[in-house]
PDB file of C-alpha atoms in Angstrom:
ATOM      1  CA  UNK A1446     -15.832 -11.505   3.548  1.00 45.00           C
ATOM      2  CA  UNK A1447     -18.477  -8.930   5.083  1.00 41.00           C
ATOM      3  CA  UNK A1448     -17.293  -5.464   4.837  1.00 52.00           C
ATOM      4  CA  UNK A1449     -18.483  -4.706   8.070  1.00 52.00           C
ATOM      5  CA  UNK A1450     -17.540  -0.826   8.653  1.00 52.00           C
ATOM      6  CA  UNK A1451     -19.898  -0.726  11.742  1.00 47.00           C
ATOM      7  CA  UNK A1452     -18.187  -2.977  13.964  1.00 46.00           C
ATOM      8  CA  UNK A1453     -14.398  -3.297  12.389  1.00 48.00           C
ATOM      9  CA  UNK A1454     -12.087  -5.527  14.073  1.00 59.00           C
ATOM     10  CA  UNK A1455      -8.273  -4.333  15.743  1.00 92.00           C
ATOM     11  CA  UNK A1456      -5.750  -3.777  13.166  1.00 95.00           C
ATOM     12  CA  UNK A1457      -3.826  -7.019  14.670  1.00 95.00           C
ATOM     13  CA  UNK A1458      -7.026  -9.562  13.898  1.00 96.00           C
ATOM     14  CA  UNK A1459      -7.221  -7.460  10.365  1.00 97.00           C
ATOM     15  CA  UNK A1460      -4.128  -8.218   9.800  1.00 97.00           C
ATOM     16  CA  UNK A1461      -4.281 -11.941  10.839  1.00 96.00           C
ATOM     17  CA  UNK A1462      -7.528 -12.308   8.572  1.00 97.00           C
ATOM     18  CA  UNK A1463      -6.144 -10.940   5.737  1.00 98.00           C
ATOM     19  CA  UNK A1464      -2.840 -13.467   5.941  1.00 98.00           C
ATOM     20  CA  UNK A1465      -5.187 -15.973   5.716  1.00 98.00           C
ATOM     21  CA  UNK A1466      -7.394 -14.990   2.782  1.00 98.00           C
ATOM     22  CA  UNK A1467      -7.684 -17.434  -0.584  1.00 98.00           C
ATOM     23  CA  UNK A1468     -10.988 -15.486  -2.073  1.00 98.00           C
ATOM     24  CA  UNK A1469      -9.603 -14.871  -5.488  1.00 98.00           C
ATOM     25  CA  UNK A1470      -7.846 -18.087  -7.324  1.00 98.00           C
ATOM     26  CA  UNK A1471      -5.378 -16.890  -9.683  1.00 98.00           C
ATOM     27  CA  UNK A1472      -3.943 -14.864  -6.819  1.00 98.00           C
ATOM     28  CA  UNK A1473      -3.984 -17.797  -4.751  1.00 98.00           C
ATOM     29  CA  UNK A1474      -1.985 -20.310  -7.594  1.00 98.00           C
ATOM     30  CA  UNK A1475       0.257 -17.002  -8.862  1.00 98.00           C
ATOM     31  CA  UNK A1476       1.728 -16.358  -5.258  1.00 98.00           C
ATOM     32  CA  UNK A1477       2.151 -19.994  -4.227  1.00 98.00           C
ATOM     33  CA  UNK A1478       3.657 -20.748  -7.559  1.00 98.00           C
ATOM     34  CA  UNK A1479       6.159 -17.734  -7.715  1.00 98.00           C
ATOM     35  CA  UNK A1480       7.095 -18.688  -3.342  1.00 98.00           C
ATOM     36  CA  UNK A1481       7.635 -22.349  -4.800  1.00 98.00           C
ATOM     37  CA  UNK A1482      10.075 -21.395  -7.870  1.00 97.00           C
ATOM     38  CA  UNK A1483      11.463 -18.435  -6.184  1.00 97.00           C
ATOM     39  CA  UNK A1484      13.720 -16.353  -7.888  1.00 96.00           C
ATOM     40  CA  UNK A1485      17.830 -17.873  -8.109  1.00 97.00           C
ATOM     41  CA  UNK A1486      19.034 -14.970  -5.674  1.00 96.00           C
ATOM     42  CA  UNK A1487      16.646 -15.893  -3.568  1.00 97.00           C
ATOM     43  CA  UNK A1488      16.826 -19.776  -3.618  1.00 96.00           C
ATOM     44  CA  UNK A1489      17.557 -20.524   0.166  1.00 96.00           C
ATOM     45  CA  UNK A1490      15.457 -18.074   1.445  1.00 97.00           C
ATOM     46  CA  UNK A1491      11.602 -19.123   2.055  1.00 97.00           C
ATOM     47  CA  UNK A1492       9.088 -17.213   0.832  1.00 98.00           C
ATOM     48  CA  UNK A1493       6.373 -15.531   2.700  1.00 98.00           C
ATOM     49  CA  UNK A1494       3.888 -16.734  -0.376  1.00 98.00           C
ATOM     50  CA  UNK A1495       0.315 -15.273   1.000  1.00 98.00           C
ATOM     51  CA  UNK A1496      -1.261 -12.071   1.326  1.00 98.00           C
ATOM     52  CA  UNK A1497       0.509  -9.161   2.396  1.00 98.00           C
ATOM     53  CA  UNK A1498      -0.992  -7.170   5.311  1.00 98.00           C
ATOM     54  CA  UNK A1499      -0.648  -2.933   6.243  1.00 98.00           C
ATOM     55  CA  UNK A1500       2.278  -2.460   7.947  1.00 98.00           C
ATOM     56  CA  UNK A1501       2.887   1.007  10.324  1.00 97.00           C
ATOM     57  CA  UNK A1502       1.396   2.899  13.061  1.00 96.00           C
ATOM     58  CA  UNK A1503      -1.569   2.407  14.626  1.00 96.00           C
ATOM     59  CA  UNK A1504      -2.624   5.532  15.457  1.00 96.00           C
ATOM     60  CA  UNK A1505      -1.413   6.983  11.610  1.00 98.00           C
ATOM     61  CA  UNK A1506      -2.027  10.386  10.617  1.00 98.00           C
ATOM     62  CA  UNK A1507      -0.773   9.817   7.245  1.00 98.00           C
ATOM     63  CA  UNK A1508      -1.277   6.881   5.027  1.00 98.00           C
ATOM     64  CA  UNK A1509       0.755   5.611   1.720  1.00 98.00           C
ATOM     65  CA  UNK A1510      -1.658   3.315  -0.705  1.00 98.00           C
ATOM     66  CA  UNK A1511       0.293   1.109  -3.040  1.00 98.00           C
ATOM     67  CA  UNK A1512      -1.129  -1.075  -5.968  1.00 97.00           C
ATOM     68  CA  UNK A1513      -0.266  -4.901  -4.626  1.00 98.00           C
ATOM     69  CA  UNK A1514       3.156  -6.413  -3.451  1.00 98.00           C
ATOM     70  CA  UNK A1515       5.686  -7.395  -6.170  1.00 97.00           C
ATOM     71  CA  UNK A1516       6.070 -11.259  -6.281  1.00 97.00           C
ATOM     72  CA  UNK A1517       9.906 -11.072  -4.969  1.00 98.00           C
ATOM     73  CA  UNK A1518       9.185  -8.480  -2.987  1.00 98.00           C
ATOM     74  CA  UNK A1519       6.137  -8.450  -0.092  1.00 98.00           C
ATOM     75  CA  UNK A1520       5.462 -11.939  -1.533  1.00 98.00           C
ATOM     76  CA  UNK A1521       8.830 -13.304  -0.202  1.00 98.00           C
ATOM     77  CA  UNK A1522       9.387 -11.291   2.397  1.00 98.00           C
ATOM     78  CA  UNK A1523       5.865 -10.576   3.874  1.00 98.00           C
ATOM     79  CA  UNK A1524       6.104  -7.206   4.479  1.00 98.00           C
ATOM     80  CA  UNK A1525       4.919  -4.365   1.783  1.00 98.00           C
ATOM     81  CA  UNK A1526       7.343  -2.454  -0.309  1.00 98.00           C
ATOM     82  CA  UNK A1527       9.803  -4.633   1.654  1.00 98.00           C
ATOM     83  CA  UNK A1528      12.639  -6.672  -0.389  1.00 97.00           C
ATOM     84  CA  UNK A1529      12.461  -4.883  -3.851  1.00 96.00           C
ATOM     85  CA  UNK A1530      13.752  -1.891  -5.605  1.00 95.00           C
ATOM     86  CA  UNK A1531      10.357   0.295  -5.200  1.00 97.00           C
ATOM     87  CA  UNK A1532      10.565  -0.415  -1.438  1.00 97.00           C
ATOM     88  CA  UNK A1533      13.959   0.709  -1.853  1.00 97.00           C
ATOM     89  CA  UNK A1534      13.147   3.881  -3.545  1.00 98.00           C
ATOM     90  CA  UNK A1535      10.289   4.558  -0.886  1.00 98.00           C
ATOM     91  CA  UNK A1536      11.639   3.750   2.282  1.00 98.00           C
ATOM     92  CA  UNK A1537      14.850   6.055   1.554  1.00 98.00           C
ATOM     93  CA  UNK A1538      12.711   9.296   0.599  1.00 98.00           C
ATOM     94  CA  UNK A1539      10.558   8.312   4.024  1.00 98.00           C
ATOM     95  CA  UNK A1540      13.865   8.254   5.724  1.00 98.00           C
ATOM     96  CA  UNK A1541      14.810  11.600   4.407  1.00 98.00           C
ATOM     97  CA  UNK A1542      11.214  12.859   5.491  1.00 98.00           C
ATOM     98  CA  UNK A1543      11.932  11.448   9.065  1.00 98.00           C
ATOM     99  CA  UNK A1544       8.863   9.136   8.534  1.00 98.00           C
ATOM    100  CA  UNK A1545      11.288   5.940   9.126  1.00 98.00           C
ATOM    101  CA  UNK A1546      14.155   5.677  11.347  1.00 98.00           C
ATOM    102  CA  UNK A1547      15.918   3.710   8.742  1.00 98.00           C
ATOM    103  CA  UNK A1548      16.338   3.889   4.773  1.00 98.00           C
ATOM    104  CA  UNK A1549      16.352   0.319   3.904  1.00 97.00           C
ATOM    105  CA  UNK A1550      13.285  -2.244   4.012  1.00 97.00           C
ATOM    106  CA  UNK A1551      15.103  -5.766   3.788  1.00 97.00           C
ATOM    107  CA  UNK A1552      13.375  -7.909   5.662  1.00 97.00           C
ATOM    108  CA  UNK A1553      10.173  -8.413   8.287  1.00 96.00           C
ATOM    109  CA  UNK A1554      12.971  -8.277  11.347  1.00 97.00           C
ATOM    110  CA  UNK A1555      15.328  -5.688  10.143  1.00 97.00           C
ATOM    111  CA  UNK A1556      14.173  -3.205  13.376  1.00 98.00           C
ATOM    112  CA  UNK A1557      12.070  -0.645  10.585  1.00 98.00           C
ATOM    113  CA  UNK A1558       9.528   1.573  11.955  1.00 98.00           C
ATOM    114  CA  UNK A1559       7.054   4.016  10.809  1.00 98.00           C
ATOM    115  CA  UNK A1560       6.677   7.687  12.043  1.00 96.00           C
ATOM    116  CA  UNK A1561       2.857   8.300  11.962  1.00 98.00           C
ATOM    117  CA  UNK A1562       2.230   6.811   9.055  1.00 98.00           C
ATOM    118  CA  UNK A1563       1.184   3.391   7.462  1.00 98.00           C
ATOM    119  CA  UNK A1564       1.395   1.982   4.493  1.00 98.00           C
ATOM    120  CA  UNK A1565      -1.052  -0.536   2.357  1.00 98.00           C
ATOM    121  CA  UNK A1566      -1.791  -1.908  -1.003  1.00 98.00           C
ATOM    122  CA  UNK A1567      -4.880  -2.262  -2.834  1.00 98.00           C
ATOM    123  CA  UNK A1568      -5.045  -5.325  -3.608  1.00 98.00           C
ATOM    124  CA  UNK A1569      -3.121  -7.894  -0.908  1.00 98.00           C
ATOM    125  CA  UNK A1570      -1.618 -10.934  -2.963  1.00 98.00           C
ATOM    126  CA  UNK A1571       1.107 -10.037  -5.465  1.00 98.00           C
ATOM    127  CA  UNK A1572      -0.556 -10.605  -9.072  1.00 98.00           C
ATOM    128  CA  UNK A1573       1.178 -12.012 -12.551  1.00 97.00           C
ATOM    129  CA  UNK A1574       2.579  -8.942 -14.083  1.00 95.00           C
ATOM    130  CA  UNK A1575       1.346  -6.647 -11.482  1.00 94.00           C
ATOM    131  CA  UNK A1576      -2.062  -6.580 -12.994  1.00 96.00           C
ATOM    132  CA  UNK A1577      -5.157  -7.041 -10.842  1.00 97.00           C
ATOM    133  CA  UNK A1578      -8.047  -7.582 -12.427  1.00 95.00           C
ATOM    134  CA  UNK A1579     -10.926  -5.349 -11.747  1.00 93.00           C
ATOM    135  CA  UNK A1580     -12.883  -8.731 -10.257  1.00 95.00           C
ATOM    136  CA  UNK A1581      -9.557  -9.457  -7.674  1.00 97.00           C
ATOM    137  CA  UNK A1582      -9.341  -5.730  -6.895  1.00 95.00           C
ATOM    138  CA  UNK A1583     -13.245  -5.305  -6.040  1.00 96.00           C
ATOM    139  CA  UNK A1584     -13.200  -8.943  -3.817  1.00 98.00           C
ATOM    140  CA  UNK A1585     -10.064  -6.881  -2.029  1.00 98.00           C
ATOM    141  CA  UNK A1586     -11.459  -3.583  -1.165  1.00 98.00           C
ATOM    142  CA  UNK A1587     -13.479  -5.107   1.790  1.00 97.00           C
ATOM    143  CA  UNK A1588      -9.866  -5.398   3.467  1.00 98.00           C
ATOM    144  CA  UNK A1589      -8.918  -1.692   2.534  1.00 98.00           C
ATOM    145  CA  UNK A1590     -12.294  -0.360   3.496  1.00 97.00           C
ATOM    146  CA  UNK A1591     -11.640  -1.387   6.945  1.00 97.00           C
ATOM    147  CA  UNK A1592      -8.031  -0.686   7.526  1.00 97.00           C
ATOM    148  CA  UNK A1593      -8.946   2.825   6.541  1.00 97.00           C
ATOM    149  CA  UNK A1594     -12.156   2.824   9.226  1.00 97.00           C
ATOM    150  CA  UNK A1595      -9.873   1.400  11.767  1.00 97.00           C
ATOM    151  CA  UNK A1596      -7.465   4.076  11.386  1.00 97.00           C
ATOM    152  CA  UNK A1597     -10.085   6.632  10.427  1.00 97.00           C
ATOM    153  CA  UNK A1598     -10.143   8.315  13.905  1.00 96.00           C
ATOM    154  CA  UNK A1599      -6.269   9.889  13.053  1.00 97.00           C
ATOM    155  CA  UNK A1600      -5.779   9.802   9.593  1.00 98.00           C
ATOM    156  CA  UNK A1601      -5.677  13.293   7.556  1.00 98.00           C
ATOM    157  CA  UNK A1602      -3.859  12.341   4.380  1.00 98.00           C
ATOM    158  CA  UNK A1603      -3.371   9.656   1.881  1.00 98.00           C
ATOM    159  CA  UNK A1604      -0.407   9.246  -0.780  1.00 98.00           C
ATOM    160  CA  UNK A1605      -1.900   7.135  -3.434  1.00 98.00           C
ATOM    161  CA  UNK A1606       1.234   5.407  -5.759  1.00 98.00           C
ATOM    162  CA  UNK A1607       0.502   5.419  -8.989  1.00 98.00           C
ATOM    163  CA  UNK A1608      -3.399   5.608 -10.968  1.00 97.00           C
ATOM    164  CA  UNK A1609      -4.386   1.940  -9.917  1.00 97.00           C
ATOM    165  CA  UNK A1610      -4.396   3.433  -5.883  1.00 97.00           C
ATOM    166  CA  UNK A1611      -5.844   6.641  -6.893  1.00 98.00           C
ATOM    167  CA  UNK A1612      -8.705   4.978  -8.589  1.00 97.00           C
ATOM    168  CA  UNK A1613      -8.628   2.353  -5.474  1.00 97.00           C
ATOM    169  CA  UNK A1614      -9.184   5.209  -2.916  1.00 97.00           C
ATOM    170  CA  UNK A1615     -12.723   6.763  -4.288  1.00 97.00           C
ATOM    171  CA  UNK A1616     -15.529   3.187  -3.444  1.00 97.00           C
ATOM    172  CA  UNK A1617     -13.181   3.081  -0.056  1.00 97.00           C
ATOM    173  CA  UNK A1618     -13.874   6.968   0.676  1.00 97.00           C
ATOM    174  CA  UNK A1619     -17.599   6.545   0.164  1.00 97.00           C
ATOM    175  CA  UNK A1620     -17.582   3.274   2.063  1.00 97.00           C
ATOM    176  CA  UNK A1621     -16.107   4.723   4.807  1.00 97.00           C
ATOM    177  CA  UNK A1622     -16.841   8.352   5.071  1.00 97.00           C
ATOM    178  CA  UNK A1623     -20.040   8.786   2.959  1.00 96.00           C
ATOM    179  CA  UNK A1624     -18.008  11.588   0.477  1.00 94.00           C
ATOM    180  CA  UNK A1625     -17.561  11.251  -2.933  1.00 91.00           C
ATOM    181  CA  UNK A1626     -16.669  14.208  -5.806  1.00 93.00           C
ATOM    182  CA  UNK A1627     -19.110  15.692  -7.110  1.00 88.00           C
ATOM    183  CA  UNK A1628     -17.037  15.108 -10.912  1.00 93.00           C
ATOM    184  CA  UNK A1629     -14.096  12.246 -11.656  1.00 94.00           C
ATOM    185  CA  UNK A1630     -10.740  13.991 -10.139  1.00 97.00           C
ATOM    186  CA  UNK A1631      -7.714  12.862 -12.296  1.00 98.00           C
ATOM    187  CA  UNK A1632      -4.539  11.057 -11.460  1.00 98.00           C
ATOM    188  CA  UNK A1633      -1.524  13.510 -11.634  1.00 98.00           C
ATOM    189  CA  UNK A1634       1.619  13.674  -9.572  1.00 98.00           C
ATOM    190  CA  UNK A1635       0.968  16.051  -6.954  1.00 98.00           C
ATOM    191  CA  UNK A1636      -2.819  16.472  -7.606  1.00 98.00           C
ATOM    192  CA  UNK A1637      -4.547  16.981  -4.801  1.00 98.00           C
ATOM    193  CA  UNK A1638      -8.078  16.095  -3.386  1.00 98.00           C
ATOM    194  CA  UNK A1639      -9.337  17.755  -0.433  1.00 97.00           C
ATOM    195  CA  UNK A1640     -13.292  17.990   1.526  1.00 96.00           C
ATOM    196  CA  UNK A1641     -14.759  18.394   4.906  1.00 95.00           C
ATOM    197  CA  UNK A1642     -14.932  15.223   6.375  1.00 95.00           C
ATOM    198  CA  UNK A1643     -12.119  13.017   4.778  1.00 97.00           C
ATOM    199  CA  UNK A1644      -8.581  12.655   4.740  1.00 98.00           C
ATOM    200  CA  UNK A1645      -6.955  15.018   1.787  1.00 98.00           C
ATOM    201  CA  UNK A1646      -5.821  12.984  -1.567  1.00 98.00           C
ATOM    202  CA  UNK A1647      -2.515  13.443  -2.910  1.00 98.00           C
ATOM    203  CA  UNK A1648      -1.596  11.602  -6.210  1.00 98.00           C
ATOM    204  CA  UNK A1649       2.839  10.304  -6.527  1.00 98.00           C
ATOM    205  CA  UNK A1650       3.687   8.505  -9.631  1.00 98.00           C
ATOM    206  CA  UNK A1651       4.138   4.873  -8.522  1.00 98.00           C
ATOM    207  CA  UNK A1652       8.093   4.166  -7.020  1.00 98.00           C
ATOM    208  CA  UNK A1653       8.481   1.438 -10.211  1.00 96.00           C
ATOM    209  CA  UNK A1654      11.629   0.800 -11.442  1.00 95.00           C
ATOM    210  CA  UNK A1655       9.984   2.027 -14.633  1.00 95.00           C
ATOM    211  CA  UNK A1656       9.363   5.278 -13.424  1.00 97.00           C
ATOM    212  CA  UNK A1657      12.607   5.814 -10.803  1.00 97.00           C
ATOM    213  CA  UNK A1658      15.402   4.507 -13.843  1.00 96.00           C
ATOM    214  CA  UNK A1659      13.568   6.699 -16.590  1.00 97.00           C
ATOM    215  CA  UNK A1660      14.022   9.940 -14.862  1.00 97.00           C
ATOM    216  CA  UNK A1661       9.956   9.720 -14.458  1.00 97.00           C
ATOM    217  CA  UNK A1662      10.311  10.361 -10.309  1.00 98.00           C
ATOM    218  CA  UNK A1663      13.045  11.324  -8.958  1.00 98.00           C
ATOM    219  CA  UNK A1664      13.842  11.816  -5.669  1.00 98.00           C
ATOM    220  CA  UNK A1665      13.105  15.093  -5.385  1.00 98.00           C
ATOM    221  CA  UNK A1666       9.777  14.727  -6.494  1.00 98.00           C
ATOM    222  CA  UNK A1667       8.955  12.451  -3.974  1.00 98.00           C
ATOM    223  CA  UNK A1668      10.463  14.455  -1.206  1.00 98.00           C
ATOM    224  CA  UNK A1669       8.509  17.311  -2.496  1.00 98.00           C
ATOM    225  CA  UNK A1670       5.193  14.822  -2.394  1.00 98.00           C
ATOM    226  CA  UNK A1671       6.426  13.769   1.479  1.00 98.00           C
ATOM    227  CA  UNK A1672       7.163  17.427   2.058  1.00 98.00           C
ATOM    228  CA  UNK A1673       3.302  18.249   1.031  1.00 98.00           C
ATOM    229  CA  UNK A1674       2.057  15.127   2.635  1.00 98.00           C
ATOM    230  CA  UNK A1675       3.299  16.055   6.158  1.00 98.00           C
ATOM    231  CA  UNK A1676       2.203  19.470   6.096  1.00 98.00           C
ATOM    232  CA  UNK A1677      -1.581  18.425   5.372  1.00 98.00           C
ATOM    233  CA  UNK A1678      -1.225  15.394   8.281  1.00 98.00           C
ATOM    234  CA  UNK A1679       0.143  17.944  10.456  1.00 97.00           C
ATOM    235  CA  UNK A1680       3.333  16.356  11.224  1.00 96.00           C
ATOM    236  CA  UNK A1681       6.294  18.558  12.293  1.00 85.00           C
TER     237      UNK A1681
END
């Protein structure tokens, strides 16, 4: 897969291409198996079982990066953060923010929308214990690289989830805009990243269940970290 910043296709054929993808193997076999076993709440529904693509606006001033979709989550319902608890976490502090016109994330047809903002993972197939390898996370970046060029024209700030889409947003930064730090900048909730020239950086532990039942994020925290985030995207 080229990663062809110079002439980037529409978000729609992105998308498409992406759906189709089968570049990294274990991803491939992991996904497929988990959509043939499912899980026994799910057993009559049919699982999405492919690549997840961005979902949101367009035109988005603000963008939310995400590790990878959770196997009973994105991966059965083909939308990210869509189907699980995390999405259930997110989408309700988005909601609150007036970023989404609804709280809940159920399914691909449940009438959700996006207010100026879109929302992505780093890697696009849900992986066995929600661990990428460094190998399946470069072979994805090509895809994230040009979502972000595409939407490059409007964007001003990105939420990264967690350290894995912190650490996912520098090679995409310098393939896209030519910046890079001048030193390593941390992962911290609420850190913040800003130049000339790129959108502004700001770090939110990831919506896990890990972190959201041990008191880690609450929702405060992240409607402090939406609070910030529209301020910097300029979004009233």
């Amino acid at each position: 897969m080229p990663d062809d910043l110079d002439n980037p296709d529409d978000l729609d054929l992105l998308d498409a291409e992406i759906c189709d993808c089968r570049l990294c193997p274990r991803l491939v076999e992991w996904r497929e198996q988990v959509a043939a076993t499912k899980r026994a709440a799910f057993r009559d529904q049919e699982y999405w079982g492919r690549p997840v693509p961005g979902f949101g606006a367009h035109d988005a001033t603000l963008a939310i990066l995400g590790l990878a979709p959770a196997a009973h989550g994105g991966n059965r319902t083909g939308r990210i953060f869509t189907g699980d608890r995390s999405g259930d976490v997110l989408f309700a502090a988005m909601h609150r923010a007036g970023l989404a016109n609804q709280p809940t994330s159920v399914s691909s047809d449940d009438g959700l929308s996006l207010e100026r903002t879109r929302i992505f993972a780093a890697v696009r197939c849900a992986p066995p214990d929600n661990k990428p390898t460094p190998a399946e996370r470069d072979t994805c970046a090509p895809y994230l690289h040009r979502e972000l060029a595409l939407i490059r024209p409007t964007l001003r700030v990105v939420v990264a989830l967690g350290g894995f889409a912190w650490a996912a947003f520098w090679p995409a930064l310098r393939a896209v805009y030519g910046v890079a730090p001048a030193r390593k900048v941390p992962f911290g909730h609420g850190a913040l990243w800003q130049a000339d020239g790129a959108p502004a950086l700001l770090g939110c532990y990831h919506v896990s269940q890990q972190n959201t039942f041990t008191g880690r994020l609450t929702p405060g925290m992240l409607d402090e970290v939406f609070t910030r985030a529209k301020a910097l995207a300029g979004i009233g």
